[in-house]
Amino acid sequence: MAEETIFSKIIRREIPADIVYQDELVTAFRDIAPQAPTHLLIIPNVLIATANDASEAHEQALGRMITVAGKIAKEEGIAEDGYRLIINCNRHGGQEVYHIHMHLVGGRPLGPMLSH
Ligand code: AMP
């Protein structure tokens, strides 16, 4: 059983976060340390620790994360220029918070997909 992270507290609104969207499946909020003019995180309300833990039972929530990303990108005015959706997994992926999350980053040209 995965341990809850700070993101569960954000979903339950127990700690402050700049939540821009929430429904029965997902929550989206601004990253506390933005790495681009637009940087949000979209997470399932249910705790899935990493991409390795995703199962068929999670497909509705995982699919919703992408449709919500597109909706937020339009609202943020970055849809036409484009943006990047990133899910980091475990150590080599650079995952820091073990509640699966999709980064939505944009607002400037993002350069090559991998730095090296
Ligand atoms: P990752 O490295 O993919 O696990 O990304 C974790 C992200 O969560 C980082 O971009 C952090 O800046 C962000 N983060 C951590 N704590 C918070 C928080 N309390 N509110 C918003 N974003 C957070």
Short mmCIF file of N, CA and C in Angstrom, two decimals, residues 2-85:
data_model
loop_
_atom_site.label_atom_id
_atom_site.label_comp_id
_atom_site.label_asym_id
_atom_site.label_seq_id
_atom_site.Cartn_x
_atom_site.Cartn_y
_atom_site.Cartn_z
N ALA A 2 0.70 2.11 -0.98
CA ALA A 2 1.53 3.31 -1.07
C ALA A 2 1.17 4.29 0.05
N GLU A 3 2.17 5.02 0.49
CA GLU A 3 1.94 6.02 1.53
C GLU A 3 1.46 7.33 0.92
N GLU A 4 0.55 7.98 1.60
CA GLU A 4 0.06 9.27 1.13
C GLU A 4 1.19 10.29 1.08
N THR A 5 1.07 11.22 0.15
CA THR A 5 2.02 12.32 0.04
C THR A 5 1.28 13.63 0.30
N ILE A 6 2.01 14.70 0.18
CA ILE A 6 1.44 16.04 0.34
C ILE A 6 0.32 16.27 -0.68
N PHE A 7 0.38 15.57 -1.81
CA PHE A 7 -0.64 15.79 -2.84
C PHE A 7 -2.03 15.32 -2.37
N SER A 8 -2.10 14.30 -1.52
CA SER A 8 -3.41 13.90 -0.99
C SER A 8 -4.01 15.01 -0.14
N LYS A 9 -3.15 15.70 0.58
CA LYS A 9 -3.62 16.82 1.41
C LYS A 9 -4.11 17.97 0.54
N ILE A 10 -3.45 18.17 -0.59
CA ILE A 10 -3.89 19.21 -1.53
C ILE A 10 -5.26 18.85 -2.10
N ILE A 11 -5.44 17.58 -2.49
CA ILE A 11 -6.73 17.13 -3.03
C ILE A 11 -7.84 17.38 -2.02
N ARG A 12 -7.57 17.08 -0.76
CA ARG A 12 -8.59 17.25 0.29
C ARG A 12 -8.66 18.69 0.81
N ARG A 13 -7.83 19.54 0.24
CA ARG A 13 -7.77 20.97 0.61
C ARG A 13 -7.41 21.15 2.08
N GLU A 14 -6.54 20.29 2.56
CA GLU A 14 -6.06 20.40 3.95
C GLU A 14 -4.85 21.32 4.04
N ILE A 15 -4.16 21.50 2.92
CA ILE A 15 -3.08 22.49 2.87
C ILE A 15 -3.32 23.35 1.63
N PRO A 16 -2.80 24.59 1.67
CA PRO A 16 -3.09 25.49 0.56
C PRO A 16 -2.39 25.09 -0.73
N ALA A 17 -3.07 25.31 -1.83
CA ALA A 17 -2.50 25.12 -3.17
C ALA A 17 -3.36 25.94 -4.11
N ASP A 18 -2.75 26.32 -5.23
CA ASP A 18 -3.50 27.10 -6.22
C ASP A 18 -4.19 26.13 -7.17
N ILE A 19 -5.33 25.63 -6.72
CA ILE A 19 -6.08 24.63 -7.50
C ILE A 19 -6.86 25.35 -8.61
N VAL A 20 -6.63 24.93 -9.84
CA VAL A 20 -7.32 25.56 -10.97
C VAL A 20 -8.46 24.69 -11.49
N TYR A 21 -8.46 23.41 -11.13
CA TYR A 21 -9.50 22.51 -11.62
C TYR A 21 -9.60 21.32 -10.67
N GLN A 22 -10.83 20.88 -10.41
CA GLN A 22 -11.02 19.64 -9.65
C GLN A 22 -12.36 19.04 -10.04
N ASP A 23 -12.36 17.74 -10.26
CA ASP A 23 -13.62 17.02 -10.44
C ASP A 23 -13.54 15.72 -9.65
N GLU A 24 -14.42 14.78 -9.95
CA GLU A 24 -14.47 13.56 -9.15
C GLU A 24 -13.27 12.64 -9.38
N LEU A 25 -12.51 12.91 -10.44
CA LEU A 25 -11.39 12.02 -10.78
C LEU A 25 -10.02 12.64 -10.63
N VAL A 26 -9.90 13.93 -10.93
CA VAL A 26 -8.57 14.55 -10.96
C VAL A 26 -8.58 15.92 -10.31
N THR A 27 -7.36 16.37 -9.97
CA THR A 27 -7.16 17.72 -9.43
C THR A 27 -5.97 18.33 -10.16
N ALA A 28 -6.06 19.62 -10.48
CA ALA A 28 -4.95 20.32 -11.15
C ALA A 28 -4.63 21.58 -10.35
N PHE A 29 -3.34 21.80 -10.14
CA PHE A 29 -2.90 22.97 -9.37
C PHE A 29 -1.55 23.44 -9.87
N ARG A 30 -1.23 24.70 -9.54
CA ARG A 30 0.04 25.27 -10.01
C ARG A 30 1.22 24.70 -9.22
N ASP A 31 2.29 24.39 -9.96
CA ASP A 31 3.50 23.88 -9.32
C ASP A 31 4.09 24.97 -8.43
N ILE A 32 4.54 24.58 -7.26
CA ILE A 32 5.06 25.53 -6.28
C ILE A 32 6.40 26.12 -6.72
N ALA A 33 7.11 25.44 -7.60
CA ALA A 33 8.42 25.90 -8.09
C ALA A 33 8.41 25.84 -9.62
N PRO A 34 7.67 26.77 -10.25
CA PRO A 34 7.47 26.65 -11.71
C PRO A 34 8.76 26.73 -12.50
N GLN A 35 8.87 25.88 -13.50
CA GLN A 35 10.07 25.84 -14.35
C GLN A 35 9.80 26.42 -15.73
N ALA A 36 8.64 27.03 -15.89
CA ALA A 36 8.26 27.68 -17.15
C ALA A 36 7.14 28.65 -16.78
N PRO A 37 6.83 29.61 -17.66
CA PRO A 37 5.76 30.58 -17.34
C PRO A 37 4.45 29.91 -16.93
N THR A 38 4.13 28.81 -17.58
CA THR A 38 2.98 27.99 -17.16
C THR A 38 3.50 26.64 -16.69
N HIS A 39 3.19 26.28 -15.44
CA HIS A 39 3.63 24.98 -14.92
C HIS A 39 2.60 24.51 -13.91
N LEU A 40 1.81 23.56 -14.33
CA LEU A 40 0.79 22.98 -13.45
C LEU A 40 1.00 21.49 -13.30
N LEU A 41 0.39 20.95 -12.28
CA LEU A 41 0.42 19.50 -12.05
C LEU A 41 -1.01 18.99 -12.11
N ILE A 42 -1.20 17.89 -12.80
CA ILE A 42 -2.52 17.26 -12.88
C ILE A 42 -2.39 15.87 -12.29
N ILE A 43 -3.21 15.57 -11.30
CA ILE A 43 -3.05 14.33 -10.54
C ILE A 43 -4.40 13.62 -10.41
N PRO A 44 -4.37 12.30 -10.31
CA PRO A 44 -5.61 11.58 -10.01
C PRO A 44 -5.95 11.77 -8.54
N ASN A 45 -7.22 11.80 -8.22
CA ASN A 45 -7.62 11.94 -6.81
C ASN A 45 -7.28 10.68 -6.02
N VAL A 46 -7.27 9.55 -6.71
CA VAL A 46 -6.90 8.30 -6.05
C VAL A 46 -5.36 8.21 -6.05
N LEU A 47 -4.81 7.64 -5.00
CA LEU A 47 -3.35 7.53 -4.91
C LEU A 47 -2.83 6.40 -5.78
N ILE A 48 -2.10 6.80 -6.83
CA ILE A 48 -1.32 5.87 -7.65
C ILE A 48 0.11 6.37 -7.49
N ALA A 49 1.00 5.55 -6.95
CA ALA A 49 2.32 6.07 -6.59
C ALA A 49 3.15 6.44 -7.82
N THR A 50 3.23 5.54 -8.78
CA THR A 50 4.06 5.77 -9.97
C THR A 50 3.35 5.20 -11.20
N ALA A 51 3.91 5.48 -12.37
CA ALA A 51 3.36 4.91 -13.61
C ALA A 51 3.37 3.38 -13.54
N ASN A 52 4.32 2.82 -12.79
CA ASN A 52 4.40 1.35 -12.66
C ASN A 52 3.20 0.78 -11.92
N ASP A 53 2.51 1.62 -11.16
CA ASP A 53 1.38 1.16 -10.35
C ASP A 53 0.03 1.38 -11.03
N ALA A 54 0.05 1.95 -12.21
CA ALA A 54 -1.20 2.22 -12.93
C ALA A 54 -1.78 0.91 -13.46
N SER A 55 -3.08 0.74 -13.30
CA SER A 55 -3.74 -0.47 -13.78
C SER A 55 -4.98 -0.08 -14.59
N GLU A 56 -5.64 -1.08 -15.14
CA GLU A 56 -6.85 -0.81 -15.93
C GLU A 56 -7.89 -0.05 -15.11
N ALA A 57 -7.93 -0.32 -13.83
CA ALA A 57 -8.92 0.34 -12.97
C ALA A 57 -8.72 1.85 -12.93
N HIS A 58 -7.51 2.29 -13.30
CA HIS A 58 -7.19 3.72 -13.22
C HIS A 58 -7.36 4.43 -14.55
N GLU A 59 -7.77 3.70 -15.59
CA GLU A 59 -7.72 4.28 -16.93
C GLU A 59 -8.63 5.50 -17.08
N GLN A 60 -9.74 5.50 -16.40
CA GLN A 60 -10.64 6.66 -16.52
C GLN A 60 -9.97 7.92 -15.97
N ALA A 61 -9.37 7.78 -14.80
CA ALA A 61 -8.70 8.94 -14.19
C ALA A 61 -7.48 9.36 -15.01
N LEU A 62 -6.72 8.38 -15.49
CA LEU A 62 -5.51 8.71 -16.27
C LEU A 62 -5.89 9.37 -17.58
N GLY A 63 -6.96 8.92 -18.21
CA GLY A 63 -7.44 9.56 -19.43
C GLY A 63 -7.93 10.97 -19.16
N ARG A 64 -8.62 11.13 -18.05
CA ARG A 64 -9.13 12.46 -17.68
C ARG A 64 -7.98 13.44 -17.49
N MET A 65 -6.84 12.96 -17.00
CA MET A 65 -5.69 13.86 -16.81
C MET A 65 -5.30 14.52 -18.13
N ILE A 66 -5.40 13.79 -19.23
CA ILE A 66 -5.00 14.37 -20.53
C ILE A 66 -6.07 15.32 -21.05
N THR A 67 -7.33 14.96 -20.92
CA THR A 67 -8.35 15.89 -21.42
C THR A 67 -8.37 17.18 -20.59
N VAL A 68 -8.11 17.06 -19.31
CA VAL A 68 -8.05 18.25 -18.46
C VAL A 68 -6.81 19.09 -18.82
N ALA A 69 -5.71 18.42 -19.16
CA ALA A 69 -4.51 19.16 -19.58
C ALA A 69 -4.82 20.03 -20.79
N GLY A 70 -5.50 19.47 -21.76
CA GLY A 70 -5.84 20.24 -22.96
C GLY A 70 -6.75 21.42 -22.65
N LYS A 71 -7.69 21.18 -21.76
CA LYS A 71 -8.63 22.24 -21.36
C LYS A 71 -7.89 23.38 -20.64
N ILE A 72 -7.00 23.01 -19.73
CA ILE A 72 -6.25 24.03 -18.99
C ILE A 72 -5.30 24.78 -19.94
N ALA A 73 -4.67 24.04 -20.86
CA ALA A 73 -3.76 24.70 -21.82
C ALA A 73 -4.51 25.77 -22.61
N LYS A 74 -5.73 25.48 -23.01
CA LYS A 74 -6.53 26.49 -23.73
C LYS A 74 -6.80 27.67 -22.81
N GLU A 75 -7.20 27.40 -21.58
CA GLU A 75 -7.50 28.49 -20.64
C GLU A 75 -6.27 29.35 -20.36
N GLU A 76 -5.10 28.71 -20.34
CA GLU A 76 -3.85 29.43 -20.05
C GLU A 76 -3.31 30.15 -21.27
N GLY A 77 -3.94 29.90 -22.44
CA GLY A 77 -3.52 30.57 -23.68
C GLY A 77 -2.27 30.01 -24.30
N ILE A 78 -1.95 28.74 -24.00
CA ILE A 78 -0.72 28.16 -24.55
C ILE A 78 -1.00 27.00 -25.50
N ALA A 79 -2.28 26.72 -25.75
CA ALA A 79 -2.61 25.53 -26.54
C ALA A 79 -2.07 25.62 -27.97
N GLU A 80 -2.22 26.79 -28.58
CA GLU A 80 -1.83 26.91 -29.99
C GLU A 80 -0.32 26.86 -30.15
N ASP A 81 0.42 27.57 -29.32
CA ASP A 81 1.89 27.54 -29.42
C ASP A 81 2.43 26.17 -29.02
N GLY A 82 1.78 25.54 -28.06
CA GLY A 82 2.19 24.20 -27.65
C GLY A 82 2.79 24.17 -26.27
N TYR A 83 2.96 22.96 -25.80
CA TYR A 83 3.40 22.76 -24.41
C TYR A 83 3.89 21.32 -24.29
N ARG A 84 4.28 20.95 -23.09
CA ARG A 84 4.79 19.58 -22.88
C ARG A 84 4.08 18.96 -21.69
N LEU A 85 3.72 17.70 -21.81
CA LEU A 85 3.15 16.93 -20.71
C LEU A 85 4.18 15.89 -20.30
#
